[in-house]
């Protein structure tokens, strides 16, 4: 069985400051890891993913995440946030069994 | 346009009634998923299907039922046995070893 723990439920941050959202997972099989973003009353959009290869993955809007197998983590970072980054962020894990499990989410609020 | 379509966007149900939420995808994905979202609890998996005519219970399947008669369709029925059905429901599809794509959700309210 697999599970995801997002360690922070709310993260307030000032505009242009860095942010890190923490995610730990447990899984007994090979994993695929994802970060999704959700804006109010909408579905989820993929931010970035780790399937294999380089452990550092990046998105087109400045986010990055690093897969750390020994620490079973997949933390999300952005060096400088914008007001438009205010949203809820979800970490997710899946494996060869196709089961896709999500964490409880982290609400990021960016203030001017 | 390829994607996931959920309908309706808003749904009201009287207590004791069954209601069915629609989810259709034209991405040719094998896997489909239903999640329930409540404030502060993230997305909880209700059911998922890896292939046509097969599906598995997720973490909170009680009070729900699904079918997968066609690859592109995965309807979810919220039965009267679900004691607290008011929530935001999200459907997704994927290939298992890549990301899942989500619909825009259905907000169900029991009145």
GROMACS .gro file of C-alpha atoms in nm:
model
  223
    1UNK     CA    1   0.000   0.000   0.000
    2UNK     CA    2   0.116   0.352  -0.066
    3UNK     CA    3   0.048   0.677   0.114
    4UNK     CA    4   0.150   1.041   0.103
    5UNK     CA    5   0.212   1.284   0.387
    6UNK     CA    6   0.225   1.656   0.326
    7UNK     CA    7   0.382   1.803   0.632
    8UNK     CA    8   0.241   2.154   0.608
    9UNK     CA    9  -0.128   2.230   0.572
   10UNK     CA   10  -0.085   2.607   0.531
   11UNK     CA   11   0.216   2.805   0.412
   12UNK     CA   12   0.195   3.185   0.413
   13UNK     CA   13   0.475   3.354   0.221
   14UNK     CA   14   0.562   3.702   0.101
   15UNK     CA   15   0.588   3.781  -0.268
   16UNK     CA   16   0.935   3.718  -0.414
   17UNK     CA   17   1.034   3.503  -0.114
   18UNK     CA   18   1.125   3.135  -0.155
   19UNK     CA   19   0.886   2.856  -0.062
   20UNK     CA   20   0.924   2.485   0.010
   21UNK     CA   21   0.637   2.239   0.038
   22UNK     CA   22   0.727   1.912   0.199
   23UNK     CA   23   0.606   1.572   0.084
   24UNK     CA   24   0.695   1.225   0.212
   25UNK     CA   25   0.562   0.902   0.072
   26UNK     CA   26   0.555   0.536   0.160
   27UNK     CA   27   0.535   0.264  -0.099
   28UNK     CA   28   0.642  -0.096  -0.132
   29UNK     CA   29   0.677  -0.079  -0.509
   30UNK     CA   30   0.840   0.140  -0.769
   31UNK     CA   31   0.694   0.486  -0.750
   32UNK     CA   32   0.592   0.765  -0.975
   33UNK     CA   33   0.561   1.101  -0.800
   34UNK     CA   34   0.362   1.409  -0.890
   35UNK     CA   35   0.281   1.759  -0.775
   36UNK     CA   36  -0.054   1.905  -0.877
   37UNK     CA   37  -0.195   2.255  -0.827
   38UNK     CA   38  -0.559   2.343  -0.773
   39UNK     CA   39  -0.722   2.684  -0.803
   40UNK     CA   40  -1.061   2.745  -0.633
   41UNK     CA   41  -1.351   2.537  -0.766
   42UNK     CA   42  -1.143   2.381  -1.039
   43UNK     CA   43  -0.987   2.046  -1.114
   44UNK     CA   44  -0.620   1.967  -1.061
   45UNK     CA   45  -0.344   2.061  -1.302
   46UNK     CA   46  -0.013   1.880  -1.318
   47UNK     CA   47   0.279   2.092  -1.201
   48UNK     CA   48   0.562   1.840  -1.241
   49UNK     CA   49   0.634   1.471  -1.224
   50UNK     CA   50   0.906   1.220  -1.152
   51UNK     CA   51   0.881   0.894  -1.345
   52UNK     CA   52   1.246   0.790  -1.382
   53UNK     CA   53   1.586   0.934  -1.465
   54UNK     CA   54   1.707   1.263  -1.318
   55UNK     CA   55   1.592   1.307  -0.961
   56UNK     CA   56   1.554   1.684  -1.004
   57UNK     CA   57   1.251   1.782  -1.208
   58UNK     CA   58   1.138   2.129  -1.307
   59UNK     CA   59   0.820   2.296  -1.424
   60UNK     CA   60   0.786   2.571  -1.680
   61UNK     CA   61   0.681   2.828  -1.420
   62UNK     CA   62   0.984   2.803  -1.191
   63UNK     CA   63   0.892   2.520  -0.953
   64UNK     CA   64   1.126   2.228  -0.897
   65UNK     CA   65   1.114   1.908  -0.694
   66UNK     CA   66   1.375   1.652  -0.601
   67UNK     CA   67   1.311   1.282  -0.563
   68UNK     CA   68   1.505   1.149  -0.265
   69UNK     CA   69   1.469   0.773  -0.245
   70UNK     CA   70   1.660   0.729   0.080
   71UNK     CA   71   1.444   0.986   0.258
   72UNK     CA   72   1.128   0.890   0.065
   73UNK     CA   73   1.064   1.254  -0.009
   74UNK     CA   74   0.961   1.469  -0.302
   75UNK     CA   75   0.971   1.827  -0.175
   76UNK     CA   76   0.855   2.113  -0.396
   77UNK     CA   77   1.046   2.443  -0.410
   78UNK     CA   78   1.029   2.777  -0.581
   79UNK     CA   79   1.300   3.040  -0.528
   80UNK     CA   80   1.070   3.341  -0.575
   81UNK     CA   81   0.690   3.326  -0.558
   82UNK     CA   82   0.430   3.549  -0.720
   83UNK     CA   83   0.081   3.643  -0.609
   84UNK     CA   84  -0.051   3.412  -0.880
   85UNK     CA   85   0.109   3.112  -0.705
   86UNK     CA   86  -0.159   3.134  -0.437
   87UNK     CA   87  -0.333   2.796  -0.463
   88UNK     CA   88  -0.357   2.454  -0.307
   89UNK     CA   89  -0.081   2.207  -0.390
   90UNK     CA   90  -0.109   1.830  -0.378
   91UNK     CA   91   0.161   1.567  -0.377
   92UNK     CA   92   0.068   1.227  -0.522
   93UNK     CA   93   0.221   0.882  -0.566
   94UNK     CA   94   0.136   0.593  -0.791
   95UNK     CA   95   0.294   0.263  -0.880
   96UNK     CA   96   0.262  -0.030  -1.113
   97UNK     CA   97  -0.078  -0.112  -0.963
   98UNK     CA   98  -0.220   0.212  -1.112
   99UNK     CA   99  -0.350   0.325  -0.772
  100UNK     CA  100  -0.295   0.702  -0.745
  101UNK     CA  101  -0.294   0.837  -0.390
  102UNK     CA  102  -0.285   1.201  -0.278
  103UNK     CA  103  -0.173   1.390   0.027
  104UNK     CA  104  -0.401   1.621   0.224
  105UNK     CA  105  -0.276   1.928   0.039
  106UNK     CA  106  -0.087   2.245   0.127
  107UNK     CA  107  -0.250   2.585   0.089
  108UNK     CA  108  -0.002   2.849  -0.021
  109UNK     CA  109  -0.101   3.209   0.034
  110UNK     CA  110   0.128   3.469  -0.120
  111UNK     CA  111   0.109   3.818   0.027
  112UNK     CA  112   0.239   4.141  -0.121
  113UNK     CA  113  -1.056   1.874  -2.801
  114UNK     CA  114  -0.908   1.598  -2.585
  115UNK     CA  115  -0.986   1.583  -2.217
  116UNK     CA  116  -1.203   1.476  -1.928
  117UNK     CA  117  -1.562   1.590  -1.905
  118UNK     CA  118  -1.758   1.575  -1.585
  119UNK     CA  119  -2.125   1.656  -1.568
  120UNK     CA  120  -2.313   1.820  -1.420
  121UNK     CA  121  -2.099   2.089  -1.257
  122UNK     CA  122  -2.347   2.131  -0.972
  123UNK     CA  123  -2.589   1.868  -0.847
  124UNK     CA  124  -2.849   1.872  -0.574
  125UNK     CA  125  -2.989   1.558  -0.421
  126UNK     CA  126  -3.259   1.491  -0.168
  127UNK     CA  127  -3.174   1.267   0.123
  128UNK     CA  128  -3.241   0.903   0.046
  129UNK     CA  129  -3.197   0.937  -0.329
  130UNK     CA  130  -2.931   0.781  -0.547
  131UNK     CA  131  -2.754   1.008  -0.793
  132UNK     CA  132  -2.510   0.936  -1.076
  133UNK     CA  133  -2.217   1.157  -1.171
  134UNK     CA  134  -2.090   1.135  -1.526
  135UNK     CA  135  -1.726   1.117  -1.635
  136UNK     CA  136  -1.614   1.080  -1.996
  137UNK     CA  137  -1.263   1.089  -2.145
  138UNK     CA  138  -1.142   1.092  -2.504
  139UNK     CA  139  -0.772   1.051  -2.423
  140UNK     CA  140  -0.774   0.676  -2.483
  141UNK     CA  141  -0.651   0.619  -2.128
  142UNK     CA  142  -0.679   0.276  -1.971
  143UNK     CA  143  -0.714   0.395  -1.611
  144UNK     CA  144  -0.987   0.609  -1.459
  145UNK     CA  145  -1.036   0.735  -1.106
  146UNK     CA  146  -1.295   0.893  -0.878
  147UNK     CA  147  -1.197   1.110  -0.583
  148UNK     CA  148  -1.387   1.292  -0.317
  149UNK     CA  149  -1.252   1.623  -0.190
  150UNK     CA  150  -1.348   1.776   0.143
  151UNK     CA  151  -1.185   2.083   0.299
  152UNK     CA  152  -0.862   1.994   0.478
  153UNK     CA  153  -0.872   1.628   0.375
  154UNK     CA  154  -0.720   1.637   0.031
  155UNK     CA  155  -0.835   1.392  -0.233
  156UNK     CA  156  -0.958   1.057  -0.113
  157UNK     CA  157  -0.981   0.773  -0.362
  158UNK     CA  158  -1.328   0.621  -0.399
  159UNK     CA  159  -1.283   0.375  -0.688
  160UNK     CA  160  -1.042   0.323  -0.972
  161UNK     CA  161  -1.039   0.115  -1.286
  162UNK     CA  162  -0.735  -0.012  -1.471
  163UNK     CA  163  -0.923  -0.157  -1.763
  164UNK     CA  164  -1.271  -0.197  -1.908
  165UNK     CA  165  -1.504  -0.422  -1.706
  166UNK     CA  166  -1.276  -0.414  -1.404
  167UNK     CA  167  -1.249  -0.177  -1.108
  168UNK     CA  168  -1.114  -0.171  -0.754
  169UNK     CA  169  -1.226  -0.010  -0.431
  170UNK     CA  170  -1.027   0.283  -0.312
  171UNK     CA  171  -0.998   0.406   0.044
  172UNK     CA  172  -1.359   0.525   0.091
  173UNK     CA  173  -1.576   0.307  -0.136
  174UNK     CA  174  -1.864   0.252   0.108
  175UNK     CA  175  -2.187   0.407  -0.017
  176UNK     CA  176  -2.061   0.441  -0.375
  177UNK     CA  177  -2.077   0.223  -0.686
  178UNK     CA  178  -1.919   0.243  -1.032
  179UNK     CA  179  -1.923   0.069  -1.367
  180UNK     CA  180  -1.673   0.056  -1.653
  181UNK     CA  181  -1.857  -0.081  -1.953
  182UNK     CA  182  -1.673   0.142  -2.200
  183UNK     CA  183  -1.315   0.262  -2.200
  184UNK     CA  184  -1.416   0.626  -2.220
  185UNK     CA  185  -1.682   0.625  -1.946
  186UNK     CA  186  -1.666   0.572  -1.569
  187UNK     CA  187  -1.988   0.687  -1.399
  188UNK     CA  188  -2.010   0.711  -1.021
  189UNK     CA  189  -2.334   0.648  -0.832
  190UNK     CA  190  -2.369   0.798  -0.488
  191UNK     CA  191  -2.619   0.578  -0.311
  192UNK     CA  192  -2.848   0.650  -0.021
  193UNK     CA  193  -2.609   0.444   0.193
  194UNK     CA  194  -2.351   0.724   0.176
  195UNK     CA  195  -2.422   0.912   0.497
  196UNK     CA  196  -2.241   1.233   0.416
  197UNK     CA  197  -2.240   1.276   0.039
  198UNK     CA  198  -2.205   1.654   0.018
  199UNK     CA  199  -1.860   1.710  -0.135
  200UNK     CA  200  -1.663   1.801  -0.445
  201UNK     CA  201  -1.611   1.498  -0.670
  202UNK     CA  202  -1.324   1.474  -0.915
  203UNK     CA  203  -1.275   1.226  -1.195
  204UNK     CA  204  -0.940   1.157  -1.360
  205UNK     CA  205  -0.789   0.934  -1.624
  206UNK     CA  206  -0.435   0.818  -1.694
  207UNK     CA  207  -0.210   0.542  -1.808
  208UNK     CA  208  -0.077   0.437  -1.466
  209UNK     CA  209   0.286   0.514  -1.538
  210UNK     CA  210   0.225   0.875  -1.635
  211UNK     CA  211   0.028   1.161  -1.489
  212UNK     CA  212  -0.348   1.163  -1.448
  213UNK     CA  213  -0.566   1.426  -1.612
  214UNK     CA  214  -0.855   1.571  -1.416
  215UNK     CA  215  -1.202   1.692  -1.498
  216UNK     CA  216  -1.340   2.017  -1.359
  217UNK     CA  217  -1.536   1.843  -1.087
  218UNK     CA  218  -1.896   1.805  -0.974
  219UNK     CA  219  -2.014   1.971  -0.655
  220UNK     CA  220  -2.282   1.758  -0.495
  221UNK     CA  221  -2.508   1.902  -0.228
  222UNK     CA  222  -2.768   1.713  -0.031
  223UNK     CA  223  -3.075   1.922   0.043
   0.00000   0.00000   0.00000
